[in-house]
CSV table of C-alpha atoms and ligand atoms in Angstrom, one decimal:
chain,number,residue,atom,x,y,z
A,166,MET,CA,2.5,12.6,6.2
A,167,SER,CA,0.4,14.7,5.1
A,168,ALA,CA,0.1,15.3,1.0
A,169,GLN,CA,-2.1,16.2,-1.9
A,170,GLU,CA,-2.5,16.3,-5.4
A,171,ALA,CA,-1.3,19.8,-7.4
A,172,ASN,CA,-2.5,20.4,-11.1
A,173,PHE,CA,0.2,22.3,-12.6
A,174,ASP,CA,-1.0,23.9,-15.9
A,175,GLY,CA,1.0,25.0,-19.1
A,176,LEU,CA,-0.1,28.4,-19.3
A,177,ILE,CA,-1.1,28.5,-23.2
A,178,GLY,CA,1.6,31.3,-24.8
A,179,PRO,CA,1.0,33.7,-27.5
A,180,THR,CA,1.6,31.8,-30.4
A,181,HIS,CA,-0.9,29.4,-30.4
A,182,ASN,CA,-1.8,28.5,-33.6
A,183,TYR,CA,-3.4,25.4,-35.5
A,184,GLY,CA,0.1,24.0,-37.6
A,185,GLY,CA,-1.3,20.6,-37.9
A,186,LEU,CA,2.5,19.1,-36.6
A,187,SER,CA,1.0,15.8,-34.8
A,188,GLU,CA,0.7,12.9,-37.0
A,189,GLY,CA,-1.8,10.4,-35.4
A,190,ASN,CA,-3.5,13.1,-33.6
A,191,LEU,CA,-6.7,13.1,-35.1
A,192,ALA,CA,-8.1,17.0,-33.9
A,193,SER,CA,-4.3,18.8,-34.2
A,194,ALA,CA,-4.3,17.0,-37.9
A,195,GLY,CA,-8.5,17.8,-39.0
A,196,ASN,CA,-8.2,21.2,-38.1
A,197,ALA,CA,-4.6,22.7,-39.5
A,198,GLY,CA,-5.2,26.5,-41.2
A,199,LEU,CA,-8.0,27.3,-38.7
A,200,VAL,CA,-7.7,30.8,-37.4
A,201,SER,CA,-6.6,30.6,-33.9
A,202,ARG,CA,-7.5,32.7,-30.6
A,203,PRO,CA,-4.3,32.6,-28.3
A,204,LYS,CA,-6.0,35.4,-26.4
A,205,GLU,CA,-9.1,33.4,-25.8
A,206,ALA,CA,-7.1,30.4,-25.4
A,207,ALA,CA,-4.8,31.3,-22.7
A,208,LEU,CA,-7.9,32.6,-20.9
A,209,GLN,CA,-10.4,29.9,-21.2
A,210,GLY,CA,-6.3,28.2,-19.4
A,211,LEU,CA,-7.0,30.5,-16.3
A,212,THR,CA,-10.3,30.3,-16.1
A,213,LYS,CA,-9.9,26.1,-15.9
A,214,MET,CA,-7.0,26.6,-13.3
A,215,ARG,CA,-9.3,29.0,-10.9
A,216,ALA,CA,-12.2,26.5,-10.9
A,217,MET,CA,-9.7,23.8,-9.3
A,218,TYR,CA,-8.2,26.3,-7.1
A,219,ASP,CA,-11.6,27.9,-6.1
A,220,ALA,CA,-12.6,23.9,-5.7
A,221,GLY,CA,-9.8,23.9,-2.7
A,222,LEU,CA,-7.3,22.1,-4.8
A,223,TRP,CA,-3.8,23.0,-5.2
A,224,GLN,CA,-2.7,24.7,-8.4
A,225,GLY,CA,0.7,25.7,-10.2
A,226,VAL,CA,1.4,27.2,-13.1
A,227,LEU,CA,3.9,26.7,-15.9
A,228,PRO,CA,5.5,29.0,-18.0
A,229,PRO,CA,4.9,29.1,-21.6
A,230,GLN,CA,8.3,28.4,-23.6
A,231,GLN,CA,10.0,30.5,-26.1
A,232,ARG,CA,8.4,30.7,-29.4
A,233,PRO,CA,10.1,31.0,-31.9
A,234,TYR,CA,12.7,29.1,-31.0
A,235,LEU,CA,15.4,30.7,-32.3
A,236,PRO,CA,18.4,28.1,-30.8
A,237,ALA,CA,17.2,25.4,-32.9
A,238,LEU,CA,17.0,27.8,-35.9
A,239,ARG,CA,20.4,29.2,-35.6
A,240,ALA,CA,21.6,25.6,-34.9
A,241,ALA,CA,19.7,24.5,-38.8
A,242,GLY,CA,22.8,27.1,-40.3
A,243,TYR,CA,20.3,29.9,-40.1
A,244,SER,CA,21.9,33.4,-39.1
A,245,GLY,CA,22.0,37.0,-38.8
A,246,SER,CA,19.6,39.2,-36.8
A,247,ASP,CA,17.0,37.4,-35.0
A,248,GLU,CA,14.4,39.3,-37.2
A,249,GLU,CA,16.4,37.7,-39.9
A,250,VAL,CA,16.4,34.5,-38.9
A,251,TYR,CA,12.6,34.6,-39.0
A,252,GLU,CA,11.7,35.8,-42.1
A,253,CYS,CA,14.2,33.5,-43.3
A,254,VAL,CA,12.8,30.3,-42.7
A,255,TRP,CA,9.9,31.1,-43.2
A,256,LYS,CA,10.9,32.2,-47.0
A,257,THR,CA,13.2,28.9,-47.3
A,258,ASP,CA,11.5,26.3,-45.5
A,259,PRO,CA,7.9,27.2,-43.4
A,260,ARG,CA,7.4,24.0,-42.4
A,261,LEU,CA,9.8,24.6,-39.9
A,262,ALA,CA,8.9,27.7,-39.0
A,263,ARG,CA,5.7,26.0,-38.2
A,264,ASN,CA,7.5,23.5,-36.0
A,265,MET,CA,9.2,26.2,-34.0
A,266,LEU,CA,6.6,28.1,-33.3
A,267,SER,CA,4.0,26.1,-31.6
A,268,ALA,CA,2.9,26.8,-28.3
A,269,SER,CA,2.9,22.9,-27.4
A,270,SER,CA,3.9,23.3,-24.1
A,271,MET,CA,0.5,24.5,-22.9
A,272,TRP,CA,0.1,20.6,-22.4
A,273,ALA,CA,1.8,20.2,-19.7
A,274,ALA,CA,0.6,16.5,-19.1
A,275,ASN,CA,3.7,16.0,-21.4
A,276,ALA,CA,6.7,17.9,-19.9
A,277,ALA,CA,7.5,15.4,-17.4
A,278,THR,CA,6.9,12.0,-15.5
A,279,VAL,CA,6.4,12.6,-12.1
A,280,SER,CA,7.1,10.4,-9.1
A,281,PRO,CA,6.4,12.1,-5.8
A,282,SER,CA,8.3,11.6,-2.3
A,283,PRO,CA,6.4,9.0,-0.8
A,284,ASP,CA,7.3,6.3,-3.7
A,285,THR,CA,10.8,6.7,-4.6
A,286,GLN,CA,13.9,5.4,-2.9
A,287,ASP,CA,15.5,8.9,-1.5
A,288,GLY,CA,12.2,9.9,-0.4
A,289,ARG,CA,12.6,13.2,-2.9
A,290,LEU,CA,10.3,14.1,-5.5
A,291,HIS,CA,11.7,13.2,-8.8
A,292,LEU,CA,11.1,14.4,-12.1
A,293,THR,CA,12.2,13.8,-15.6
A,294,PRO,CA,11.2,16.1,-18.5
A,295,ALA,CA,10.0,14.2,-21.6
A,296,ASN,CA,12.3,14.1,-24.5
A,297,LEU,CA,9.0,14.3,-26.6
A,298,SER,CA,11.6,13.1,-29.6
A,299,THR,CA,8.5,11.6,-31.8
A,300,MET,CA,7.5,15.4,-32.9
A,301,LEU,CA,10.2,17.9,-34.1
A,302,HIS,CA,7.7,20.6,-32.7
A,303,ARG,CA,7.3,18.8,-28.8
A,304,SER,CA,11.3,17.7,-29.1
A,305,ILE,CA,12.3,21.5,-28.5
A,306,GLU,CA,10.7,21.9,-25.2
A,307,HIS,CA,12.2,19.8,-22.7
A,308,GLU,CA,15.2,22.0,-22.3
A,309,GLN,CA,12.9,24.8,-21.2
A,310,THR,CA,10.3,22.5,-19.2
A,311,GLY,CA,13.4,21.2,-17.0
A,312,ARG,CA,14.6,25.0,-16.5
A,313,ALA,CA,10.6,25.7,-15.5
A,314,LEU,CA,10.2,22.9,-12.9
A,315,LYS,CA,13.5,23.4,-11.0
A,316,ALA,CA,12.0,26.9,-10.6
A,317,ALA,CA,9.0,25.5,-9.4
A,318,PHE,CA,10.3,22.7,-7.5
A,319,PRO,CA,14.0,23.9,-6.0
A,320,PHE,CA,13.9,21.0,-3.2
A,321,ALA,CA,13.2,18.1,-5.7
A,322,ALA,CA,15.4,16.3,-8.2
A,323,VAL,CA,15.4,17.2,-11.8
A,324,HIS,CA,16.6,14.6,-14.0
A,325,ASP,CA,17.6,15.2,-17.7
A,326,ALA,CA,15.6,14.2,-20.7
A,327,LEU,CA,16.4,10.5,-21.5
A,328,PRO,CA,18.4,10.5,-24.7
A,329,MET,CA,16.8,12.3,-27.8
A,330,GLN,CA,16.6,8.7,-30.0
A,331,SER,CA,14.2,6.7,-31.0
A,332,VAL,CA,14.8,3.6,-28.2
A,333,PHE,CA,14.0,6.4,-25.3
A,334,ALA,CA,11.0,8.5,-27.1
A,335,ASP,CA,9.0,9.6,-23.9
A,336,GLU,CA,5.8,11.8,-24.0
A,337,GLY,CA,6.0,12.1,-19.9
A,338,ALA,CA,2.7,11.9,-17.6
A,339,ALA,CA,0.9,11.3,-20.4
A,340,ASN,CA,2.0,7.8,-20.2
A,341,HIS,CA,1.5,7.5,-16.8
A,342,VAL,CA,-1.3,6.8,-13.8
A,343,ARG,CA,-0.3,7.0,-10.0
A,344,LEU,CA,-2.7,5.3,-7.5
A,345,CYS,CA,-2.9,5.3,-4.3
A,346,ALA,CA,-4.8,4.6,-1.2
A,347,GLU,CA,-3.6,8.0,0.3
A,348,ARG,CA,-1.7,10.3,-1.2
A,349,GLY,CA,1.2,10.5,1.0
A,350,GLY,CA,1.5,6.6,1.5
A,351,GLN,CA,3.1,4.6,-0.9
A,352,GLY,CA,1.2,4.8,-4.1
A,353,VAL,CA,1.0,2.2,-7.2
A,354,GLU,CA,2.7,3.7,-10.6
A,355,LEU,CA,1.7,3.0,-13.7
A,356,PHE,CA,3.8,3.1,-16.9
A,357,VAL,CA,1.9,2.7,-20.8
A,358,TYR,CA,4.0,2.3,-23.5
A,359,GLY,CA,3.4,1.6,-27.4
A,360,ARG,CA,6.6,0.1,-28.3
A,361,GLU,CA,9.2,-2.0,-27.4
A,362,GLY,CA,12.1,0.5,-28.4
A,363,PHE,CA,14.7,-1.8,-29.7
A,364,ASN,CA,12.7,-4.1,-32.0
A,365,GLU,CA,10.9,-1.0,-34.4
A,366,ASN,CA,11.1,2.8,-34.6
A,367,ASP,CA,7.7,4.4,-34.7
A,368,ARG,CA,7.7,4.2,-38.0
A,369,SER,CA,7.9,0.2,-38.4
A,370,GLY,CA,6.2,-1.0,-36.0
A,371,ASP,CA,2.5,-2.6,-36.4
A,372,THR,CA,0.8,0.7,-35.9
A,373,LYS,CA,-0.6,2.8,-38.7
A,374,PHE,CA,0.2,6.1,-36.4
A,375,PRO,CA,3.2,6.6,-34.3
A,376,ALA,CA,3.8,5.1,-31.2
A,377,ARG,CA,5.2,7.8,-28.9
A,378,GLN,CA,6.1,5.8,-25.8
A,379,THR,CA,8.9,3.5,-25.3
A,380,LEU,CA,9.2,0.4,-22.9
A,381,LYS,CA,13.1,0.9,-22.7
A,382,SER,CA,12.1,4.6,-21.6
A,383,VAL,CA,9.7,3.8,-18.8
A,384,GLU,CA,12.4,1.7,-17.6
A,385,ALA,CA,14.5,3.9,-17.4
A,386,ILE,CA,12.4,6.0,-15.1
A,387,ALA,CA,11.5,4.2,-13.0
A,388,ARG,CA,15.0,2.8,-11.8
A,389,ARG,CA,16.7,6.4,-12.1
A,390,HIS,CA,13.7,7.9,-9.8
A,391,GLY,CA,14.2,4.7,-7.4
A,392,LEU,CA,10.7,2.9,-7.7
A,393,SER,CA,9.8,0.1,-5.9
A,394,ALA,CA,9.8,-2.7,-9.0
A,395,ALA,CA,7.1,-4.2,-6.8
A,396,ARG,CA,4.8,-0.9,-6.9
A,397,THR,CA,6.0,-0.9,-10.4
A,398,VAL,CA,3.5,-1.5,-13.1
A,399,PHE,CA,4.2,-1.9,-17.4
A,400,ALA,CA,1.6,-2.1,-19.6
A,401,LYS,CA,0.9,-1.9,-23.4
A,402,GLN,CA,-1.1,0.5,-25.5
A,403,SER,CA,-3.7,-1.3,-27.8
A,404,LYS,CA,-2.4,-0.7,-31.6
A,405,ALA,CA,-6.2,-0.5,-31.9
A,406,ALA,CA,-6.1,2.7,-29.6
A,407,ILE,CA,-2.9,4.1,-31.4
A,408,ASP,CA,-4.7,4.0,-34.7
A,409,ALA,CA,-8.0,4.9,-33.5
A,410,GLY,CA,-6.0,8.1,-32.6
A,411,ALA,CA,-5.0,7.7,-28.9
A,412,PHE,CA,-1.5,9.1,-29.9
A,413,HIS,CA,-1.4,9.1,-25.6
A,414,ASN,CA,-2.7,6.7,-23.2
A,415,ASP,CA,-4.1,9.8,-21.1
A,416,VAL,CA,-7.0,9.7,-24.1
A,417,VAL,CA,-8.5,6.9,-23.4
A,418,CYS,CA,-7.1,6.3,-19.5
A,419,VAL,CA,-7.5,8.6,-16.4
A,420,GLY,CA,-6.5,7.4,-12.6
A,421,ALA,CA,-6.9,8.9,-9.3
A,422,LYS,CA,-6.5,7.5,-6.2
A,423,GLU,CA,-8.0,3.7,-6.3
A,424,THR,CA,-9.7,4.5,-9.6
A,425,LEU,CA,-8.9,3.7,-13.2
A,426,PHE,CA,-11.0,4.5,-15.3
A,427,PHE,CA,-10.5,3.8,-19.2
A,428,HIS,CA,-11.6,2.1,-22.4
A,429,GLU,CA,-12.1,-1.4,-23.0
A,430,LEU,CA,-10.0,-0.9,-26.1
A,431,ALA,CA,-7.4,1.1,-24.1
A,432,PHE,CA,-5.1,-1.8,-22.9
A,433,ALA,CA,-3.2,-4.6,-25.7
A,434,ALA,CA,-3.8,-7.1,-23.0
A,435,THR,CA,-6.4,-5.8,-20.3
A,436,ALA,CA,-7.0,-8.7,-17.6
A,437,GLN,CA,-3.2,-9.0,-17.3
A,438,MET,CA,-2.8,-5.0,-16.4
A,439,LYS,CA,-5.7,-5.5,-14.0
A,440,ALA,CA,-3.6,-8.3,-12.2
A,441,ASP,CA,-0.2,-6.5,-12.2
A,442,VAL,CA,-2.1,-3.5,-10.8
A,443,THR,CA,-3.9,-5.5,-8.1
A,444,ALA,CA,-1.0,-7.7,-7.0
A,445,ALA,CA,1.3,-4.5,-7.6
A,446,ALA,CA,-1.0,-3.0,-4.6
A,447,LYS,CA,-1.5,-5.6,-2.3
A,448,GLY,CA,-1.2,-4.5,1.1
A,449,LEU,CA,-1.9,-0.9,0.3
A,450,PHE,CA,-5.1,-0.9,-1.2
A,451,THR,CA,-7.8,-2.8,-4.0
A,452,PRO,CA,-7.9,-0.7,-7.1
A,453,ASN,CA,-11.1,0.2,-8.6
A,454,PHE,CA,-11.2,-0.6,-12.4
A,455,VAL,CA,-14.0,1.3,-14.6
A,456,GLU,CA,-13.8,-0.4,-18.0
A,457,VAL,CA,-16.0,1.8,-20.5
A,458,PRO,CA,-17.1,-1.1,-22.8
A,459,LEU,CA,-17.5,-0.4,-26.6
A,460,SER,CA,-21.1,-0.8,-26.6
A,461,ASP,CA,-21.3,1.9,-24.3
A,462,VAL,CA,-18.8,4.0,-26.0
A,463,PRO,CA,-17.6,3.8,-29.5
A,464,ILE,CA,-13.9,4.4,-29.0
A,465,ALA,CA,-14.4,7.0,-32.3
A,466,ASP,CA,-16.8,8.8,-29.6
A,467,ALA,CA,-14.3,8.6,-27.3
A,468,ILE,CA,-11.2,10.1,-28.9
A,469,LYS,CA,-13.3,12.2,-30.6
A,470,ALA,CA,-15.2,13.5,-27.4
A,471,TYR,CA,-12.2,13.1,-25.4
A,472,LEU,CA,-14.1,11.4,-22.6
A,473,PHE,CA,-10.9,9.9,-20.8
A,474,ASN,CA,-9.3,13.3,-21.4
A,475,SER,CA,-10.5,14.6,-18.0
A,476,MET,CA,-9.0,15.4,-15.0
A,477,LEU,CA,-10.5,13.0,-11.9
A,478,VAL,CA,-10.5,14.8,-8.8
A,479,GLN,CA,-11.1,14.3,-4.8
A,480,PHE,CA,-12.5,17.6,-4.2
A,481,PRO,CA,-12.4,18.4,-0.4
A,482,ASN,CA,-15.4,17.0,1.6
A,483,GLU,CA,-16.8,15.2,-1.7
A,484,ASN,CA,-16.9,11.4,-0.4
A,485,ARG,CA,-16.3,10.0,-4.0
A,486,LEU,CA,-14.3,11.3,-7.0
A,487,THR,CA,-15.3,14.3,-9.8
A,488,LEU,CA,-14.4,14.1,-13.5
A,489,ILE,CA,-13.8,17.7,-15.0
A,490,ALA,CA,-14.3,16.6,-18.6
A,491,PRO,CA,-13.9,19.2,-22.0
A,492,LEU,CA,-17.5,20.4,-23.4
A,493,GLU,CA,-17.1,18.3,-26.1
A,494,THR,CA,-17.8,14.9,-23.7
A,495,GLU,CA,-21.1,16.9,-23.1
A,496,GLU,CA,-22.0,17.3,-26.6
A,497,ASN,CA,-21.6,14.2,-28.2
A,498,GLU,CA,-24.2,11.5,-27.2
A,499,ALA,CA,-22.6,8.5,-26.2
A,500,THR,CA,-20.6,10.2,-24.0
A,501,ARG,CA,-22.9,12.7,-22.5
A,502,LYS,CA,-25.0,9.5,-21.9
A,503,TYR,CA,-22.8,7.1,-20.5
A,504,CYS,CA,-21.6,10.0,-17.9
A,505,GLU,CA,-25.2,10.1,-16.8
A,506,LYS,CA,-25.0,6.4,-16.3
A,507,LEU,CA,-21.5,6.6,-14.7
A,508,THR,CA,-22.9,9.3,-11.8
A,509,ALA,CA,-26.0,7.5,-11.1
A,510,GLY,CA,-24.6,4.6,-10.3
A,511,ASN,CA,-22.8,4.4,-6.7
A,512,GLY,CA,-19.3,3.5,-8.4
A,513,PRO,CA,-16.2,6.1,-7.3
A,514,ILE,CA,-16.9,8.5,-9.7
A,515,GLY,CA,-20.0,10.7,-8.0
A,516,CYS,CA,-20.0,13.5,-10.5
A,517,VAL,CA,-18.7,14.7,-14.0
A,518,GLU,CA,-18.4,18.5,-15.0
A,519,PHE,CA,-17.7,20.4,-17.9
A,520,VAL,CA,-15.2,22.5,-18.7
A,521,ASP,CA,-14.7,25.0,-21.8
A,522,VAL,CA,-11.2,24.4,-23.0
A,523,ARG,CA,-12.2,24.4,-27.1
A,524,GLN,CA,-8.9,26.3,-27.8
A,525,SER,CA,-6.8,23.7,-27.0
A,526,MET,CA,-9.1,20.8,-28.0
A,527,ARG,CA,-9.1,21.7,-31.0
A,528,ASN,CA,-5.7,20.8,-31.1
A,529,GLY,CA,-6.1,17.5,-29.3
A,530,GLY,CA,-5.6,18.7,-26.2
A,531,GLY,CA,-8.1,18.2,-23.5
A,532,PRO,CA,-8.5,19.4,-19.7
A,533,ALA,CA,-6.1,16.6,-18.6
A,534,CYS,CA,-3.4,17.3,-21.1
A,535,LEU,CA,-3.5,21.3,-20.0
A,536,ARG,CA,-1.8,19.7,-16.1
A,537,LEU,CA,1.0,18.0,-14.7
A,538,ARG,CA,-0.2,16.2,-11.7
A,539,VAL,CA,2.3,16.5,-8.9
A,540,THR,CA,2.0,14.8,-5.5
A,541,LEU,CA,3.3,16.9,-2.8
A,542,THR,CA,3.8,17.0,0.9
A,543,ASP,CA,2.4,19.8,2.5
A,544,THR,CA,6.1,20.9,3.9
A,545,GLU,CA,7.1,21.1,-0.2
A,546,TRP,CA,4.5,22.9,-1.4
A,547,ALA,CA,5.1,25.4,1.2
A,548,GLN,CA,8.6,24.9,-0.6
A,549,VAL,CA,6.8,25.8,-4.3
A,550,ASN,CA,8.1,28.6,-6.2
A,551,VAL,CA,5.5,31.2,-5.1
A,552,GLY,CA,5.3,32.8,-8.7
A,553,GLN,CA,4.0,29.4,-10.1
A,554,THR,CA,2.2,29.0,-7.1
A,555,PHE,CA,-1.8,30.0,-8.1
A,556,THR,CA,-3.6,32.1,-6.3
A,557,PRO,CA,-6.7,35.0,-7.1
A,558,LYS,CA,-3.9,38.1,-7.0
A,559,LEU,CA,-1.4,35.9,-10.1
A,560,HIS,CA,-4.9,34.9,-11.7
A,561,SER,CA,-5.6,39.0,-11.8
A,562,ALA,CA,-1.9,39.5,-13.1
A,563,LEU,CA,-1.9,36.7,-16.0
A,564,ASN,CA,-5.6,37.6,-16.9
A,565,ASP,CA,-4.1,41.3,-17.4
A,566,TRP,CA,-1.0,40.1,-18.8
A,567,VAL,CA,-2.8,37.8,-21.3
A,568,ASN,CA,-5.3,41.0,-22.4
A,569,LYS,CA,-2.4,43.3,-23.0
A,570,HIS,CA,0.2,41.3,-25.2
A,571,TYR,CA,-2.0,38.2,-26.9
A,572,ARG,CA,-3.7,39.1,-30.6
A,573,ASP,CA,-7.6,38.1,-30.6
A,574,ARG,CA,-6.9,36.0,-33.3
A,575,LEU,CA,-4.1,34.3,-35.4
A,576,ALA,CA,-4.2,33.3,-39.1
A,577,PRO,CA,-2.0,31.4,-40.9
A,578,GLU,CA,-0.2,34.4,-43.0
A,579,ASN,CA,0.0,35.8,-39.5
A,580,LEU,CA,2.3,34.2,-38.1
A,581,THR,CA,5.0,34.8,-41.2
A,582,ASP,CA,4.9,38.8,-39.5
A,583,PRO,CA,8.5,39.1,-37.4
A,584,SER,CA,6.5,41.6,-35.1
A,585,LEU,CA,4.4,38.4,-33.7
A,586,MET,CA,8.3,37.0,-32.0
A,587,THR,CA,8.7,40.9,-30.6
A,588,GLU,CA,5.5,40.8,-29.7
A,589,SER,CA,6.1,37.1,-27.8
A,590,PHE,CA,9.8,38.2,-26.5
A,591,ALA,CA,8.1,41.0,-24.5
A,592,ALA,CA,5.4,39.9,-23.4
A,593,LEU,CA,7.4,36.7,-21.9
A,594,ASP,CA,10.1,39.0,-20.2
A,595,GLU,CA,7.6,40.7,-18.4
A,596,LEU,CA,6.2,37.4,-17.2
A,597,THR,CA,9.2,36.3,-16.1
A,598,ALA,CA,8.9,39.2,-13.4
A,599,ILE,CA,5.2,38.4,-12.8
A,600,MET,CA,6.1,34.4,-11.8
A,601,ASN,CA,9.1,35.0,-9.9
A,602,LEU,CA,11.5,33.7,-13.3
A,603,GLY,CA,14.4,35.6,-13.0
A,604,ASP,CA,15.6,37.3,-16.1
A,605,ASP,CA,17.8,34.6,-17.9
A,606,PHE,CA,15.0,32.5,-17.9
A,607,TYR,CA,14.8,32.2,-21.7
A,608,PRO,CA,16.9,31.6,-24.3
A,609,PHE,CA,16.4,35.3,-25.9
A,610,GLN,CA,17.0,36.7,-22.3
A,611,ARG,CA,20.6,35.3,-22.2
A,612,GLU,CA,21.3,36.4,-25.6
A,613,ARG,CA,21.2,40.2,-24.7
B,872,SUG,O1,1.2,16.3,-28.8
B,872,SUG,N1,-0.7,18.7,-30.2
B,872,SUG,C1,0.0,17.6,-28.6
B,872,SUG,C2,-1.8,17.5,-28.1
B,872,SUG,C3,-1.1,16.6,-26.6
B,872,SUG,C4,-2.0,16.4,-26.0
B,872,SUG,N2,-1.4,15.7,-24.6
B,872,SUG,C5,-2.1,14.6,-24.0
B,872,SUG,N3,-2.6,13.7,-24.5
B,872,SUG,N4,-1.6,14.4,-23.2
B,872,SUG,C6,0.2,16.6,-29.3
B,872,SUG,O2,0.0,16.2,-30.6
B,872,SUG,C7,-0.5,19.9,-32.3
B,872,SUG,C8,0.0,20.8,-32.6
B,872,SUG,C9,-0.5,21.9,-34.2
B,872,SUG,O3,-0.8,20.9,-34.3
B,872,SUG,O4,-0.4,22.6,-34.1
B,872,SUG,C10,0.1,19.7,-31.0
B,872,SUG,O5,0.8,19.1,-30.9
């Protein structure tokens, strides 16, 4: 069966700001309160999508979510008109208000865990929206994520998020890698977790920062997706990685085809992980492990420069893989030198290209965070919602839409202005037509 990997990027929403909401994410904490540039952010994201499309990859788009998320504020007891709710929460609980305003759904790698049809027992594409239960501002994403995924993939099994409980804490594809020989053949799915689930909560484990993914959650996902136990691997993140700021495994690891590219400190038991992946791939392919030693790239540089939060892609007509890294990787001496060494050798990664996603990077989201990888057969790709399939025509419509509706800058004091809400809702209302999402996609549309 002929299949390819599509990248579905999260379109960056009009309320993009630096809320300092994610403990353990050093960029988010360090840049709290900076002035953000929502228009520039969204255009940077669209330019990256265009580059992947122009290079011959399948590219899709996931819509931004409704922010502020009024249903959660109403559930928390705020009442009256939308404007009254908004003004009241800013007066009484600004921290809650900030949590309801984040454009965090842009980081589509956290939207869901994806098991493509060649890996599942029933031969269907399976997706589980991540409950993102560890961080309040992200825990409000899964309902709208599920709607966006159902719209994009009408043929797929889109599950509900796992129960909203610490035992099942789940952050989606950011802690999941699929390796394979051919995209359309059986793959090996590697699930990475930071804690077991029952035996500790995110504060009482042995890490300084929250461990956001549990073994219990990934076991449940593998079970519901109908994965072959023999082709599935569970591996634990190292405490050193989490405490150095690897709040998701994709901050220190990325994989594609037969290749797993990761930092020496990424896993708690690296030799075991390699042995397990090799055993799971038996008869399918021989895994190619590219382990970056601490002596080449200190963990602090890996995390600051986001070397591993890159997209590892197979461009048509290229023999080797290409790493799409953020500009910050080029600017950091250790990671730049490592990239030069990497591509000078004859390993599986032949080229590194740098992209500008600085607005997202300041919140800890690199090129890899901004996309959800979905391996699709030709038949499945043909059935994807046309409004979520990236084309030059959609690119130009989305560029116009961003230029028309987005603010150039958002300072913390601008966030309290209810016109930010009304502007955003007007923008999203128009977007549902552009992206063929119907006129009842967002909660505010269903309320009128
Ligand atoms: O969950 N940042 C996101 C970044 C997610 C990156 N995704 C992957 N690694 N796949 C997070 O920590 C910061 C929002 C703020 O502080 O305003 C934030 O949510």
